[in-house]
Amino acid sequence: MNLSQSVLEFLSGDVNAKRIVPPSGFTARLTAFTAAAMAFLAVFALALSLATHRLAERWSGELAQSSTIRISAPLEQREAQTRAVLRILETTPGVATARALPPDEQRALLAPWFGADLPVETLPIPQLVEVVETAQGLDSEGLRLRLSAEAPGAVLDDHTRWRRPLVRAAERLNLLGLGALGLITLTMAAMITLAAGSALAANREVMRVLRLIGARDTFIARAFVRRFTLRALAGSAAGTVIAMACIWALPSVEQAGGFLTGLGFAGAGWLAPLLVPPVAAFVAFWATRFAALRALKDIP
Amino acid sequence: MIELSDITYGYDGSPLLNGISLDLSPGSFHFLTGPSGAGKTTLLKLCYLDLKPAKGTITVFGAPSEKLGRDAIAKLRRRVGVVHQDCGFLEHLSLRENVAMPLAAAGQDPTQHDAEIDELLAWVGLARRADALPAELSGGEKQRAALARALILSPDVVLADEPTGNVDWEMSLRLLTLLVELNRMGKAILIATHDLNLIRAAKAQVTARVLRLRRGQLDVAGVDL
């Protein structure tokens, strides 16, 4: 029998096994609600984790493939040194493009601190040269040596100093999201074990009678496991759908900008939350099976 | 089929049964008597491995109980039909479903045994009550239903704990007749009862050994009643 047949058989259920457990409204609602709430949180944790992963990759990629050269020279030498730097860059392997930032762009960069009317042309503000690297990247140390020889006022900043803490922060957020997912999974397992334990305690006499008429532990456990697994599956499916709808309704990055609005799924990432209900059902299956077999150990 | 050898069992340190030996062979018919609290139910529970003895050996269908795992015990219990004093039904299931439950527990499809279930219910006089819930049954009906459930897997041994405890004399005789019929089919029967009239009534129908449980000891009270 293959896996899909086993799953179908389990879902369709042994009509005799599933009838042996009396209906229990409270534990049914508790299990479904717990699964729904945990699935809702799991989808958000997943979204956080995926978003921070994307962010880390973007920051890492974008900053890793660009550098800035800062030319701090007297006003009368600035233009000559800028031309020298651009010439050096033209012959430097690993440089895709290089350009000196025009005064408008430099003004825009400084505007948040000094206002929009800053006369950058007349002030001893360093000239910035933006360097975009090829996929292979450039030899930073070699370039620094050439710059110090031919344009003494030029300093290469390959963004390493900025990039490392940013990427580290994003990676830690990613780990935090994954940790939250693990915690949510464990909490769900604990809650379902408790709910199953309550149902099992309430049905101890049923289990005892079944043992005495010759039922094996797996037969008795299966009835409880199937019920709790299906409840967890249904509850987590509902929680997942609601969470996905909430995330879909969040403002997009383009609309609002900023990090938090980047929380969500992109492209095939929307398929990731669909894993939450099967995982919840898997957790419920093993949590209930563990609780049922443990409870049965006390019954001869 | 079930053999108890030098069994000792007690609760909270005080022995209830002391050095008990009993052999339930095919076709045997035993009554187990004794005052309340003498240990009749305990002895029956030891027979179907619901309790473990403090000392001694229980052999069920040739297998020593101490070597049996939980699955093996479950399988052996399918060959031992037990009529419990409290009947022990699943209250949310109909009488018919309760009677069919041992089939499901044994991995069989009860719908394939509809005719047998109908026949058995008719045999114990409950054909019309098949869809009733246990709570809707009288004491006597429950006892008969418990007997039907005990027999659905055609066990080799029938153990009955006060099967006539909740029924009138007429019904007691009817249940006794059912058990005697089973014995004639070769089943080993052990009935725990304190109803001496029932034992006397059995005299006309079957050769039975009467065992008396007193002060932890098992004595033969009478042979060929």
Short mmCIF file of C-alpha atoms in Angstrom, two decimals:
data_model
loop_
_atom_site.label_atom_id
_atom_site.label_comp_id
_atom_site.label_asym_id
_atom_site.label_seq_id
_atom_site.Cartn_x
_atom_site.Cartn_y
_atom_site.Cartn_z
CA MET A 1 0.00 0.00 0.00
CA ASN A 2 1.48 3.37 -0.94
CA LEU A 3 1.45 6.54 1.14
CA SER A 4 -1.45 8.21 -0.69
CA GLN A 5 -3.60 5.11 -0.20
CA SER A 6 -2.72 5.05 3.48
CA VAL A 7 -3.59 8.74 3.86
CA LEU A 8 -6.90 8.30 2.02
CA GLU A 9 -7.75 5.28 4.14
CA PHE A 10 -6.92 7.20 7.28
CA LEU A 11 -9.05 10.19 6.24
CA SER A 12 -12.00 8.08 5.13
CA GLY A 13 -11.55 6.16 8.37
CA ASP A 14 -12.53 2.81 9.75
CA VAL A 15 -16.21 3.33 10.42
CA ASN A 16 -16.07 0.93 13.38
CA ALA A 17 -13.03 2.56 14.95
CA LYS A 18 -14.33 6.09 14.67
CA ARG A 19 -17.71 5.16 16.21
CA ILE A 20 -16.18 3.87 19.41
CA VAL A 21 -15.34 7.32 20.75
CA PRO A 22 -18.39 9.19 22.02
CA PRO A 23 -18.90 12.68 20.58
CA SER A 24 -17.18 15.27 22.77
CA GLY A 25 -18.09 18.85 21.88
CA PHE A 26 -15.75 20.71 24.23
CA THR A 27 -12.49 18.98 23.33
CA ALA A 28 -13.48 19.13 19.66
CA ARG A 29 -13.90 22.89 19.82
CA LEU A 30 -10.77 23.32 21.95
CA THR A 31 -8.61 21.34 19.52
CA ALA A 32 -9.98 23.09 16.44
CA PHE A 33 -9.60 26.53 18.05
CA THR A 34 -6.05 25.79 19.24
CA ALA A 35 -5.06 24.56 15.81
CA ALA A 36 -6.64 27.59 14.13
CA ALA A 37 -4.93 30.07 16.46
CA MET A 38 -1.56 28.36 16.18
CA ALA A 39 -1.83 28.14 12.40
CA PHE A 40 -2.66 31.85 12.28
CA LEU A 41 0.46 32.66 14.32
CA ALA A 42 2.55 30.17 12.35
CA VAL A 43 1.66 31.85 9.06
CA PHE A 44 2.74 35.23 10.46
CA ALA A 45 5.96 33.76 11.81
CA LEU A 46 6.55 32.18 8.42
CA ALA A 47 5.90 35.51 6.71
CA LEU A 48 8.35 37.22 9.08
CA SER A 49 10.96 34.59 8.48
CA LEU A 50 10.61 34.69 4.70
CA ALA A 51 10.52 38.49 4.64
CA THR A 52 13.67 38.82 6.71
CA HIS A 53 15.35 36.16 4.60
CA ARG A 54 14.54 38.18 1.48
CA LEU A 55 15.68 41.35 3.19
CA ALA A 56 18.99 39.79 4.23
CA GLU A 57 19.58 38.55 0.70
CA ARG A 58 18.64 41.91 -0.82
CA TRP A 59 20.84 43.92 1.53
CA SER A 60 23.64 41.48 1.16
CA GLY A 61 23.35 41.36 -2.62
CA GLU A 62 22.77 45.04 -3.28
CA LEU A 63 25.45 46.31 -0.93
CA ALA A 64 27.91 43.61 -1.86
CA GLN A 65 27.80 44.58 -5.53
CA SER A 66 28.30 48.27 -5.08
CA SER A 67 31.05 50.45 -3.62
CA THR A 68 31.57 54.14 -3.14
CA ILE A 69 34.73 56.14 -3.64
CA ARG A 70 34.95 59.33 -1.63
CA ILE A 71 37.30 62.01 -3.02
CA SER A 72 38.32 64.51 -0.35
CA ALA A 73 40.50 66.98 -2.18
CA PRO A 74 40.77 70.76 -2.34
CA LEU A 75 38.14 72.28 -4.64
CA GLU A 76 40.64 73.05 -7.39
CA GLN A 77 41.92 69.44 -7.46
CA ARG A 78 38.60 67.70 -7.05
CA GLU A 79 37.70 67.56 -10.73
CA ALA A 80 41.13 66.29 -11.78
CA GLN A 81 41.14 63.61 -9.11
CA THR A 82 37.60 62.59 -10.08
CA ARG A 83 38.68 62.11 -13.69
CA ALA A 84 41.70 60.13 -12.51
CA VAL A 85 39.53 57.90 -10.36
CA LEU A 86 37.12 57.27 -13.26
CA ARG A 87 40.06 56.37 -15.53
CA ILE A 88 41.36 53.92 -12.98
CA LEU A 89 37.94 52.36 -12.65
CA GLU A 90 37.61 51.95 -16.44
CA THR A 91 40.62 49.66 -16.40
CA THR A 92 39.82 47.86 -13.16
CA PRO A 93 38.61 44.29 -13.60
CA GLY A 94 35.29 43.60 -11.85
CA VAL A 95 33.84 47.10 -12.35
CA ALA A 96 30.59 47.10 -14.34
CA THR A 97 29.86 50.82 -14.24
CA ALA A 98 31.23 53.85 -12.43
CA ARG A 99 29.95 57.39 -12.30
CA ALA A 100 30.54 60.54 -10.30
CA LEU A 101 27.40 61.61 -8.50
CA PRO A 102 26.17 64.92 -9.91
CA PRO A 103 25.55 67.81 -7.46
CA ASP A 104 21.77 67.23 -7.53
CA GLU A 105 22.12 63.67 -6.24
CA GLN A 106 24.68 64.68 -3.62
CA ARG A 107 22.34 67.45 -2.51
CA ALA A 108 19.48 64.97 -2.26
CA LEU A 109 21.63 62.68 -0.11
CA LEU A 110 22.44 65.52 2.29
CA ALA A 111 18.97 67.08 2.24
CA PRO A 112 17.66 65.19 5.27
CA TRP A 113 20.37 66.83 7.43
CA PHE A 114 21.11 70.20 5.78
CA GLY A 115 17.96 71.01 3.78
CA ALA A 116 17.41 71.07 0.04
CA ASP A 117 19.21 74.35 -0.74
CA LEU A 118 22.72 73.34 0.25
CA PRO A 119 25.28 74.75 -2.27
CA VAL A 120 27.34 71.58 -2.52
CA GLU A 121 29.45 72.93 -5.39
CA THR A 122 30.96 75.64 -3.20
CA LEU A 123 31.45 73.62 -0.06
CA PRO A 124 34.39 71.33 0.71
CA ILE A 125 32.17 68.28 0.54
CA PRO A 126 33.77 65.12 -0.82
CA GLN A 127 32.87 64.08 -4.34
CA LEU A 128 31.25 60.64 -4.41
CA VAL A 129 31.79 58.08 -7.15
CA GLU A 130 29.33 55.18 -7.35
CA VAL A 131 30.87 51.89 -8.46
CA VAL A 132 28.70 48.96 -9.54
CA GLU A 133 30.58 45.70 -9.59
CA THR A 134 30.22 42.72 -11.89
CA ALA A 135 29.08 39.40 -10.48
CA GLN A 136 32.73 38.42 -9.95
CA GLY A 137 33.37 41.54 -7.87
CA LEU A 138 36.52 43.65 -7.74
CA ASP A 139 39.78 43.38 -5.86
CA SER A 140 39.26 46.03 -3.16
CA GLU A 141 42.81 45.93 -1.85
CA GLY A 142 44.33 46.26 -5.34
CA LEU A 143 42.03 49.17 -6.14
CA ARG A 144 42.93 50.92 -2.87
CA LEU A 145 46.63 50.70 -3.74
CA ARG A 146 46.06 52.18 -7.21
CA LEU A 147 43.89 54.96 -5.82
CA SER A 148 46.45 55.92 -3.17
CA ALA A 149 49.10 56.17 -5.89
CA GLU A 150 47.14 58.08 -8.52
CA ALA A 151 44.42 59.93 -6.58
CA PRO A 152 45.62 60.43 -3.02
CA GLY A 153 42.37 62.03 -1.86
CA ALA A 154 40.24 59.05 -2.93
CA VAL A 155 39.06 56.52 -0.36
CA LEU A 156 37.27 53.30 -1.33
CA ASP A 157 34.32 52.24 0.81
CA ASP A 158 33.11 48.77 -0.17
CA HIS A 159 30.23 48.94 2.40
CA THR A 160 31.56 46.02 4.41
CA ARG A 161 31.34 48.10 7.57
CA TRP A 162 27.64 48.83 6.93
CA ARG A 163 26.68 45.57 5.37
CA ARG A 164 27.78 43.21 8.10
CA PRO A 165 25.54 44.49 10.95
CA LEU A 166 22.58 44.95 8.61
CA VAL A 167 22.83 41.44 7.22
CA ARG A 168 23.47 40.07 10.70
CA ALA A 169 20.34 41.81 11.99
CA ALA A 170 18.23 40.46 9.14
CA GLU A 171 19.62 36.95 9.64
CA ARG A 172 18.82 37.12 13.34
CA LEU A 173 15.28 38.21 12.57
CA ASN A 174 15.07 35.28 10.19
CA LEU A 175 16.24 32.93 12.96
CA LEU A 176 13.74 34.55 15.32
CA GLY A 177 10.95 33.78 12.86
CA LEU A 178 12.08 30.18 12.54
CA GLY A 179 12.36 29.92 16.33
CA ALA A 180 8.83 31.28 16.67
CA LEU A 181 7.63 28.66 14.19
CA GLY A 182 9.27 25.91 16.23
CA LEU A 183 7.80 27.29 19.45
CA ILE A 184 4.33 27.49 17.90
CA THR A 185 4.62 23.89 16.70
CA LEU A 186 5.67 22.69 20.17
CA THR A 187 2.90 24.71 21.82
CA MET A 188 0.33 23.25 19.46
CA ALA A 189 1.62 19.74 20.20
CA ALA A 190 1.36 20.44 23.93
CA MET A 191 -2.16 21.89 23.65
CA ILE A 192 -3.40 19.00 21.53
CA THR A 193 -1.78 16.50 23.89
CA LEU A 194 -3.63 18.15 26.78
CA ALA A 195 -6.94 18.19 24.88
CA ALA A 196 -6.44 14.57 23.84
CA GLY A 197 -5.48 13.69 27.42
CA SER A 198 -8.72 15.24 28.64
CA ALA A 199 -10.75 13.30 26.07
CA LEU A 200 -8.89 10.10 26.91
CA ALA A 201 -9.47 10.55 30.64
CA ALA A 202 -13.18 11.12 29.99
CA ASN A 203 -13.28 7.93 27.93
CA ARG A 204 -11.22 5.71 30.18
CA GLU A 205 -14.13 3.34 30.72
CA VAL A 206 -14.65 3.05 26.96
CA MET A 207 -10.98 2.13 26.53
CA ARG A 208 -11.21 -0.38 29.37
CA VAL A 209 -14.24 -2.10 27.86
CA LEU A 210 -12.54 -2.23 24.47
CA ARG A 211 -9.40 -3.79 25.95
CA LEU A 212 -11.51 -6.43 27.69
CA ILE A 213 -13.29 -7.44 24.48
CA GLY A 214 -9.95 -7.94 22.75
CA ALA A 215 -9.14 -4.62 21.11
CA ARG A 216 -5.47 -3.91 20.53
CA ASP A 217 -3.99 -0.60 21.67
CA THR A 218 -3.54 0.61 18.09
CA PHE A 219 -7.22 -0.01 17.31
CA ILE A 220 -8.32 2.09 20.30
CA ALA A 221 -5.69 4.78 19.74
CA ARG A 222 -6.62 5.06 16.05
CA ALA A 223 -10.13 6.22 16.87
CA PHE A 224 -8.82 9.08 19.00
CA VAL A 225 -5.92 9.90 16.69
CA ARG A 226 -8.14 10.14 13.62
CA ARG A 227 -10.62 12.43 15.37
CA PHE A 228 -7.97 14.81 16.72
CA THR A 229 -5.95 14.82 13.51
CA LEU A 230 -8.97 15.79 11.42
CA ARG A 231 -9.97 18.47 13.91
CA ALA A 232 -6.45 19.91 13.87
CA LEU A 233 -6.41 19.79 10.07
CA ALA A 234 -9.73 21.61 9.78
CA GLY A 235 -8.86 24.19 12.45
CA SER A 236 -5.41 24.91 11.05
CA ALA A 237 -6.79 25.20 7.52
CA ALA A 238 -9.21 27.86 8.72
CA GLY A 239 -6.46 29.68 10.66
CA THR A 240 -4.14 29.56 7.65
CA VAL A 241 -6.74 30.97 5.28
CA ILE A 242 -7.56 33.83 7.67
CA ALA A 243 -3.86 34.63 8.22
CA MET A 244 -3.15 34.59 4.47
CA ALA A 245 -6.08 36.92 3.88
CA CYS A 246 -4.76 39.29 6.57
CA ILE A 247 -1.27 39.29 5.06
CA TRP A 248 -2.68 39.79 1.59
CA ALA A 249 -4.59 42.83 2.90
CA LEU A 250 -1.43 44.47 4.32
CA PRO A 251 -0.24 47.54 2.38
CA SER A 252 2.40 46.69 -0.22
CA VAL A 253 5.99 47.97 -0.09
CA GLU A 254 5.35 50.17 -3.10
CA GLN A 255 2.32 51.77 -1.46
CA ALA A 256 3.79 52.53 1.91
CA GLY A 257 7.50 51.72 1.88
CA GLY A 258 9.52 50.67 4.90
CA PHE A 259 10.46 47.35 6.39
CA LEU A 260 7.27 46.26 8.15
CA THR A 261 5.14 46.62 5.05
CA GLY A 262 7.51 44.12 3.42
CA LEU A 263 6.07 41.46 5.78
CA GLY A 264 4.34 39.01 3.51
CA PHE A 265 4.87 36.45 0.81
CA ALA A 266 6.21 36.94 -2.68
CA GLY A 267 5.67 34.71 -5.70
CA ALA A 268 6.01 31.03 -4.87
CA GLY A 269 6.33 32.05 -1.22
CA TRP A 270 2.51 32.14 -1.12
CA LEU A 271 2.61 28.34 -1.33
CA ALA A 272 4.62 28.06 1.90
CA PRO A 273 1.64 28.67 4.26
CA LEU A 274 -0.17 25.79 2.59
CA LEU A 275 2.26 23.52 4.43
CA VAL A 276 0.92 24.69 7.80
CA PRO A 277 -2.31 22.56 7.90
CA PRO A 278 -0.57 19.28 6.96
CA VAL A 279 2.17 20.00 9.51
CA ALA A 280 -0.50 20.74 12.14
CA ALA A 281 -2.26 17.48 11.28
CA PHE A 282 1.06 15.62 11.50
CA VAL A 283 1.76 17.16 14.92
CA ALA A 284 -1.78 16.32 16.10
CA PHE A 285 -1.40 12.75 14.83
CA TRP A 286 1.74 12.08 16.84
CA ALA A 287 0.69 14.11 19.89
CA THR A 288 -2.61 12.20 20.15
CA ARG A 289 -1.00 8.85 19.42
CA PHE A 290 1.57 9.49 22.14
CA ALA A 291 -1.16 10.53 24.63
CA ALA A 292 -3.44 7.62 23.72
CA LEU A 293 -0.78 4.93 23.95
CA ARG A 294 0.46 6.37 27.24
CA ALA A 295 -3.09 6.38 28.66
CA LEU A 296 -3.65 2.80 27.49
CA LYS A 297 -0.53 1.61 29.33
CA ASP A 298 -2.48 2.02 32.59
CA ILE A 299 -5.26 -0.25 31.38
CA PRO A 300 -4.46 -4.01 31.49
CA MET B 1 -7.52 -23.79 28.14
CA ILE B 2 -7.04 -21.56 31.19
CA GLU B 3 -4.92 -22.89 34.01
CA LEU B 4 -4.18 -21.12 37.27
CA SER B 5 -1.39 -22.63 39.28
CA ASP B 6 -0.68 -21.71 42.92
CA ILE B 7 -1.96 -18.16 42.46
CA THR B 8 -1.64 -15.56 45.18
CA TYR B 9 -3.20 -12.16 44.87
CA GLY B 10 -3.99 -9.39 47.34
CA TYR B 11 -4.96 -5.76 47.69
CA ASP B 12 -2.85 -3.31 49.67
CA GLY B 13 -0.60 -6.02 51.02
CA SER B 14 -3.30 -8.30 52.47
CA PRO B 15 -3.75 -11.51 50.47
CA LEU B 16 -7.22 -12.15 49.06
CA LEU B 17 -6.39 -15.32 47.18
CA ASN B 18 -3.75 -17.66 48.48
CA GLY B 19 -2.32 -20.61 46.56
CA ILE B 20 -5.29 -20.97 44.19
CA SER B 21 -5.14 -23.58 41.41
CA LEU B 22 -7.82 -24.05 38.77
CA ASP B 23 -8.01 -25.76 35.39
CA LEU B 24 -10.71 -24.79 32.90
CA SER B 25 -10.54 -27.58 30.35
CA PRO B 26 -12.66 -27.85 27.17
CA GLY B 27 -16.29 -28.75 27.90
CA SER B 28 -15.94 -28.17 31.65
CA PHE B 29 -18.64 -26.36 33.62
CA HIS B 30 -17.72 -24.67 36.89
CA PHE B 31 -19.64 -22.64 39.40
CA LEU B 32 -17.65 -20.37 41.66
CA THR B 33 -19.36 -19.53 44.93
CA GLY B 34 -18.45 -17.80 48.11
CA PRO B 35 -19.50 -14.89 50.30
CA SER B 36 -19.34 -11.31 49.05
CA GLY B 37 -15.77 -10.04 49.05
CA ALA B 38 -14.33 -13.57 48.95
CA GLY B 39 -12.55 -12.79 45.68
CA LYS B 40 -14.83 -14.33 43.01
CA THR B 41 -14.58 -11.33 40.67
CA THR B 42 -10.84 -11.08 41.34
CA LEU B 43 -10.39 -14.74 40.38
CA LEU B 44 -12.31 -14.17 37.13
CA LYS B 45 -10.20 -11.09 36.36
CA LEU B 46 -7.08 -13.18 36.83
CA CYS B 47 -8.50 -15.69 34.33
CA TYR B 48 -8.86 -13.08 31.59
CA LEU B 49 -5.58 -11.38 32.53
CA ASP B 50 -7.15 -8.17 33.78
CA LEU B 51 -5.04 -8.62 36.92
CA LYS B 52 -1.54 -9.96 37.41
CA PRO B 53 -0.95 -12.41 40.25
CA ALA B 54 1.57 -11.62 42.98
CA LYS B 55 2.68 -15.21 42.81
CA GLY B 56 1.94 -18.25 40.70
CA THR B 57 1.40 -18.91 37.03
CA ILE B 58 -1.53 -18.36 34.69
CA THR B 59 -1.48 -20.23 31.41
CA VAL B 60 -3.99 -19.19 28.77
CA PHE B 61 -4.33 -21.46 25.71
CA GLY B 62 -0.88 -22.81 26.41
CA ALA B 63 0.82 -19.44 26.77
CA PRO B 64 2.25 -18.37 30.16
CA SER B 65 0.78 -14.96 30.97
CA GLU B 66 4.07 -13.39 32.04
CA LYS B 67 5.44 -13.84 28.54
CA LEU B 68 2.48 -12.23 26.80
CA GLY B 69 2.65 -8.72 25.38
CA ARG B 70 -0.36 -6.40 25.21
CA ASP B 71 -1.26 -7.37 21.65
CA ALA B 72 -1.02 -11.06 22.47
CA ILE B 73 -3.30 -10.56 25.49
CA ALA B 74 -5.81 -8.75 23.27
CA LYS B 75 -5.81 -11.65 20.83
CA LEU B 76 -6.26 -14.25 23.59
CA ARG B 77 -9.17 -12.29 25.06
CA ARG B 78 -11.03 -12.78 21.78
CA ARG B 79 -11.14 -16.48 22.68
CA VAL B 80 -12.53 -15.73 26.14
CA GLY B 81 -16.07 -14.37 26.32
CA VAL B 82 -16.65 -12.43 29.52
CA VAL B 83 -20.02 -11.40 30.97
CA HIS B 84 -19.14 -8.65 33.40
CA GLN B 85 -21.16 -7.92 36.50
CA ASP B 86 -21.71 -4.31 35.36
CA CYS B 87 -22.06 -5.42 31.69
CA GLY B 88 -19.68 -2.62 30.53
CA PHE B 89 -21.40 -1.32 27.42
CA LEU B 90 -20.44 1.67 25.31
CA GLU B 91 -23.37 3.85 26.25
CA HIS B 92 -23.46 5.88 23.01
CA LEU B 93 -23.80 2.80 20.82
CA SER B 94 -26.93 0.74 20.18
CA LEU B 95 -27.28 -2.77 21.53
CA ARG B 96 -26.56 -4.17 18.07
CA GLU B 97 -23.37 -2.06 17.75
CA ASN B 98 -22.24 -3.13 21.22
CA VAL B 99 -22.74 -6.79 20.38
CA ALA B 100 -20.83 -6.28 17.11
CA MET B 101 -17.95 -4.37 18.71
CA PRO B 102 -15.74 -7.42 19.43
CA LEU B 103 -15.84 -8.18 15.69
CA ALA B 104 -14.58 -4.68 14.89
CA ALA B 105 -11.96 -4.93 17.63
CA ALA B 106 -10.78 -8.19 16.08
CA GLY B 107 -10.34 -6.46 12.73
CA GLN B 108 -13.44 -7.96 11.12
CA ASP B 109 -16.15 -6.03 9.29
CA PRO B 110 -19.36 -6.37 11.36
CA THR B 111 -21.51 -5.80 8.28
CA GLN B 112 -20.22 -9.15 7.00
CA HIS B 113 -21.68 -10.80 10.12
CA ASP B 114 -25.18 -9.31 10.11
CA ALA B 115 -26.85 -12.72 10.01
CA GLU B 116 -24.81 -14.01 12.96
CA ILE B 117 -25.58 -10.90 15.01
CA ASP B 118 -29.31 -11.21 14.24
CA GLU B 119 -29.25 -14.88 15.15
CA LEU B 120 -27.43 -14.23 18.40
CA LEU B 121 -29.78 -11.40 19.39
CA ALA B 122 -32.77 -13.63 18.64
CA TRP B 123 -31.16 -16.45 20.67
CA VAL B 124 -30.94 -14.21 23.75
CA GLY B 125 -34.44 -12.83 23.03
CA LEU B 126 -33.36 -9.30 22.13
CA ALA B 127 -34.05 -9.16 18.39
CA ARG B 128 -36.62 -6.39 18.86
CA ARG B 129 -34.33 -4.33 21.08
CA ALA B 130 -31.38 -4.25 18.69
CA ASP B 131 -31.51 -0.50 18.12
CA ALA B 132 -32.02 0.44 21.77
CA LEU B 133 -29.27 2.20 23.70
CA PRO B 134 -27.91 0.40 26.79
CA ALA B 135 -29.56 2.97 29.05
CA GLU B 136 -32.94 1.93 27.63
CA LEU B 137 -32.48 -1.74 28.55
CA SER B 138 -33.67 -3.46 31.73
CA GLY B 139 -31.22 -5.30 33.99
CA GLY B 140 -32.13 -8.66 32.49
CA GLU B 141 -31.86 -7.37 28.94
CA LYS B 142 -28.42 -5.99 29.72
CA GLN B 143 -27.28 -9.34 31.12
CA ARG B 144 -28.49 -11.13 27.99
CA ALA B 145 -26.94 -8.51 25.75
CA ALA B 146 -23.65 -8.93 27.62
CA LEU B 147 -23.86 -12.66 27.01
CA ALA B 148 -24.52 -12.04 23.30
CA ARG B 149 -21.48 -9.78 23.09
CA ALA B 150 -19.37 -12.34 24.93
CA LEU B 151 -20.33 -14.98 22.38
CA ILE B 152 -20.11 -13.08 19.08
CA LEU B 153 -16.54 -14.24 18.43
CA SER B 154 -17.48 -17.82 19.30
CA PRO B 155 -15.05 -18.04 22.24
CA ASP B 156 -13.66 -21.25 23.66
CA VAL B 157 -14.22 -20.15 27.25
CA VAL B 158 -17.11 -18.18 28.78
CA LEU B 159 -16.58 -16.44 32.11
CA ALA B 160 -19.69 -14.95 33.69
CA ASP B 161 -19.64 -12.79 36.81
CA GLU B 162 -23.01 -12.89 38.58
CA PRO B 163 -24.86 -13.14 35.25
CA THR B 164 -28.20 -13.48 37.04
CA GLY B 165 -27.56 -10.76 39.60
CA ASN B 166 -30.04 -8.29 38.15
CA VAL B 167 -32.70 -10.59 36.78
CA ASP B 168 -35.75 -12.45 38.09
CA TRP B 169 -35.82 -16.20 38.58
CA GLU B 170 -37.44 -16.93 35.23
CA MET B 171 -34.80 -14.95 33.38
CA SER B 172 -32.05 -16.58 35.49
CA LEU B 173 -33.19 -19.99 34.31
CA ARG B 174 -33.29 -18.79 30.73
CA LEU B 175 -29.70 -17.48 30.95
CA LEU B 176 -28.61 -20.71 32.60
CA THR B 177 -30.15 -22.69 29.76
CA LEU B 178 -28.21 -20.57 27.26
CA LEU B 179 -24.95 -21.25 29.08
CA VAL B 180 -25.69 -24.96 29.28
CA GLU B 181 -26.32 -25.02 25.53
CA LEU B 182 -22.92 -23.40 25.00
CA ASN B 183 -21.29 -25.97 27.26
CA ARG B 184 -22.82 -28.74 25.17
CA MET B 185 -21.10 -27.14 22.19
CA GLY B 186 -17.78 -27.78 23.94
CA LYS B 187 -17.19 -24.39 25.54
CA ALA B 188 -15.64 -24.21 29.00
CA ILE B 189 -17.96 -22.28 31.34
CA LEU B 190 -17.14 -20.61 34.65
CA ILE B 191 -19.95 -18.81 36.44
CA ALA B 192 -19.29 -16.79 39.56
CA THR B 193 -22.48 -16.63 41.61
CA HIS B 194 -23.75 -16.72 45.16
CA ASP B 195 -27.17 -17.92 43.96
CA LEU B 196 -27.38 -21.50 45.26
CA ASN B 197 -30.81 -21.97 43.69
CA LEU B 198 -29.26 -21.39 40.30
CA ILE B 199 -26.64 -24.04 41.00
CA ARG B 200 -29.32 -26.49 42.08
CA ALA B 201 -31.33 -25.72 38.96
CA ALA B 202 -28.29 -26.50 36.84
CA LYS B 203 -28.18 -30.02 38.32
CA ALA B 204 -30.94 -31.20 36.01
CA GLN B 205 -29.17 -29.95 32.92
CA VAL B 206 -25.42 -30.37 33.24
CA THR B 207 -22.58 -31.95 35.17
CA ALA B 208 -20.94 -29.08 36.96
CA ARG B 209 -18.18 -28.70 39.47
CA VAL B 210 -18.93 -26.25 42.27
CA LEU B 211 -15.98 -24.42 43.75
CA ARG B 212 -16.20 -22.47 47.00
CA LEU B 213 -13.92 -19.56 47.64
CA ARG B 214 -13.41 -18.89 51.34
CA ARG B 215 -10.63 -17.20 53.27
CA GLY B 216 -8.48 -17.09 50.19
CA GLN B 217 -8.73 -20.80 49.51
CA LEU B 218 -10.60 -22.66 46.79
CA ASP B 219 -12.43 -25.84 47.82
CA VAL B 220 -14.50 -28.26 45.80
CA ALA B 221 -18.00 -27.90 47.25
CA GLY B 222 -19.66 -30.60 45.25
CA VAL B 223 -19.29 -32.73 42.20
CA ASP B 224 -22.06 -33.92 39.91
CA LEU B 225 -24.79 -31.87 41.53
#
